[in-house]
């Protein structure tokens, strides 16, 4: 468990800390998309469900934005969910970067891959 960003990370993962107007991990995913990557796997752990929620569809929020005619913001929110195919695997114990990469082995197979770090 990292302590450098406490207390800001007491209840949210470092990857979800905002950098200007977006969480850090969104910049990482956007960079992957800009690099031509079409699908990613995010290795998560205990207390990191906010990451999955961020890239999931937010139907209630979308309806609210639509009802308030905030169409530019609605378009931006929708783009987060559809910019790339995202899968998740949970690392049950924080055993280091090598172990986290190994957790994605079945997803990657023999294909080339890149490692992006959002924390």
Coordinates of C-alpha atoms in Angstrom, one line a residue:
X1 CA 0.0 0.0 0.0
X2 CA 1.4 3.4 -1.0
X3 CA 1.4 6.2 1.4
X4 CA 2.7 9.1 -0.7
X5 CA -0.7 10.6 -1.6
X6 CA -2.4 10.0 1.7
X7 CA -5.0 11.2 2.8
X8 CA -6.2 11.7 -0.8
X9 CA -5.9 8.0 -1.6
X10 CA -7.5 6.7 1.6
X11 CA -10.8 6.2 -0.1
X12 CA -9.9 6.2 -3.8
X13 CA -7.2 4.6 -5.9
X14 CA -4.2 6.7 -7.0
X15 CA -5.2 6.0 -10.6
X16 CA -8.5 7.9 -10.0
X17 CA -6.8 11.1 -8.7
X18 CA -7.8 14.0 -11.0
X19 CA -5.3 15.7 -13.2
X20 CA -7.0 18.9 -14.2
X21 CA -10.4 17.6 -15.2
X22 CA -9.9 13.8 -15.7
X23 CA -8.6 10.9 -13.6
X24 CA -5.0 10.0 -14.3
X25 CA -6.0 6.6 -15.7
X26 CA -8.2 8.2 -18.3
X27 CA -5.2 9.9 -19.7
X28 CA -3.4 6.6 -19.8
X29 CA -6.2 4.9 -21.6
X30 CA -6.5 7.8 -24.1
X31 CA -2.8 7.4 -24.8
X32 CA -3.3 3.7 -25.5
X33 CA -6.2 4.5 -27.9
X34 CA -4.0 7.1 -29.7
X35 CA -1.3 4.5 -30.1
X36 CA -3.7 2.2 -32.0
X37 CA -4.5 -0.2 -29.1
X38 CA -8.1 -1.5 -29.4
X39 CA -8.5 -3.5 -26.2
X40 CA -6.9 -3.3 -22.8
X41 CA -7.0 -5.2 -19.6
X42 CA -6.8 -3.3 -16.3
X43 CA -5.4 -5.2 -13.4
X44 CA -7.3 -4.0 -10.3
X45 CA -7.2 -4.9 -6.6
X46 CA -9.0 -4.3 -3.4
X47 CA -10.6 -0.9 -3.2
X48 CA -10.3 -0.1 -6.9
X49 CA -13.9 -0.6 -8.2
X50 CA -14.0 3.1 -9.0
X51 CA -11.8 2.4 -12.0
X52 CA -14.3 -0.1 -13.4
X53 CA -17.2 2.3 -12.6
X54 CA -15.4 5.1 -14.5
X55 CA -15.1 3.2 -17.7
X56 CA -18.6 1.6 -17.5
X57 CA -21.8 3.2 -18.9
X58 CA -23.4 5.6 -16.5
X59 CA -27.1 5.4 -17.6
X60 CA -28.5 7.6 -14.8
X61 CA -25.9 10.3 -15.4
X62 CA -26.5 10.2 -19.2
X63 CA -30.3 10.6 -18.7
X64 CA -29.7 13.5 -16.3
X65 CA -27.4 15.3 -18.8
X66 CA -29.7 14.6 -21.6
X67 CA -32.7 16.0 -19.7
X68 CA -30.7 19.2 -18.9
X69 CA -29.6 19.5 -22.5
X70 CA -25.9 19.3 -21.6
X71 CA -25.2 17.5 -24.9
X72 CA -21.5 18.3 -25.1
X73 CA -20.9 16.9 -21.6
X74 CA -23.1 13.9 -22.5
X75 CA -21.0 13.2 -25.6
X76 CA -17.8 13.3 -23.5
X77 CA -19.2 11.0 -20.8
X78 CA -20.4 8.5 -23.4
X79 CA -17.0 8.5 -25.1
X80 CA -15.3 7.3 -21.9
X81 CA -17.3 4.1 -22.0
X82 CA -16.9 3.4 -25.7
X83 CA -13.4 4.6 -26.5
X84 CA -11.8 1.1 -26.1
X85 CA -12.7 -2.4 -25.1
X86 CA -11.8 -2.8 -21.4
X87 CA -11.5 -6.1 -19.5
X88 CA -10.5 -6.4 -15.8
X89 CA -8.7 -8.9 -13.8
X90 CA -8.3 -8.7 -10.0
X91 CA -4.9 -9.1 -8.3
X92 CA -5.9 -10.6 -5.0
X93 CA -2.6 -9.7 -3.3
X94 CA -0.3 -6.8 -4.2
X95 CA 2.7 -8.9 -5.1
X96 CA 4.4 -6.4 -7.4
X97 CA 4.4 -5.3 -11.0
X98 CA 5.6 -8.6 -12.4
X99 CA 2.8 -10.4 -10.8
X100 CA 0.3 -7.9 -12.0
X101 CA 1.5 -8.4 -15.6
X102 CA 1.3 -12.1 -15.1
X103 CA -2.3 -11.8 -14.1
X104 CA -3.1 -10.7 -17.7
X105 CA -1.3 -13.7 -19.3
X106 CA -4.5 -15.5 -20.3
X107 CA -5.9 -12.3 -21.9
X108 CA -2.7 -11.5 -23.8
X109 CA -1.7 -15.0 -24.9
X110 CA 1.1 -14.9 -27.5
X111 CA 0.1 -11.4 -28.8
X112 CA 2.4 -8.3 -28.4
X113 CA 1.4 -6.1 -25.5
X114 CA 2.2 -2.9 -23.8
X115 CA 2.3 -2.0 -20.1
X116 CA 0.9 1.3 -19.1
X117 CA 1.1 2.5 -15.5
X118 CA -1.4 4.9 -14.1
X119 CA -0.2 5.1 -10.6

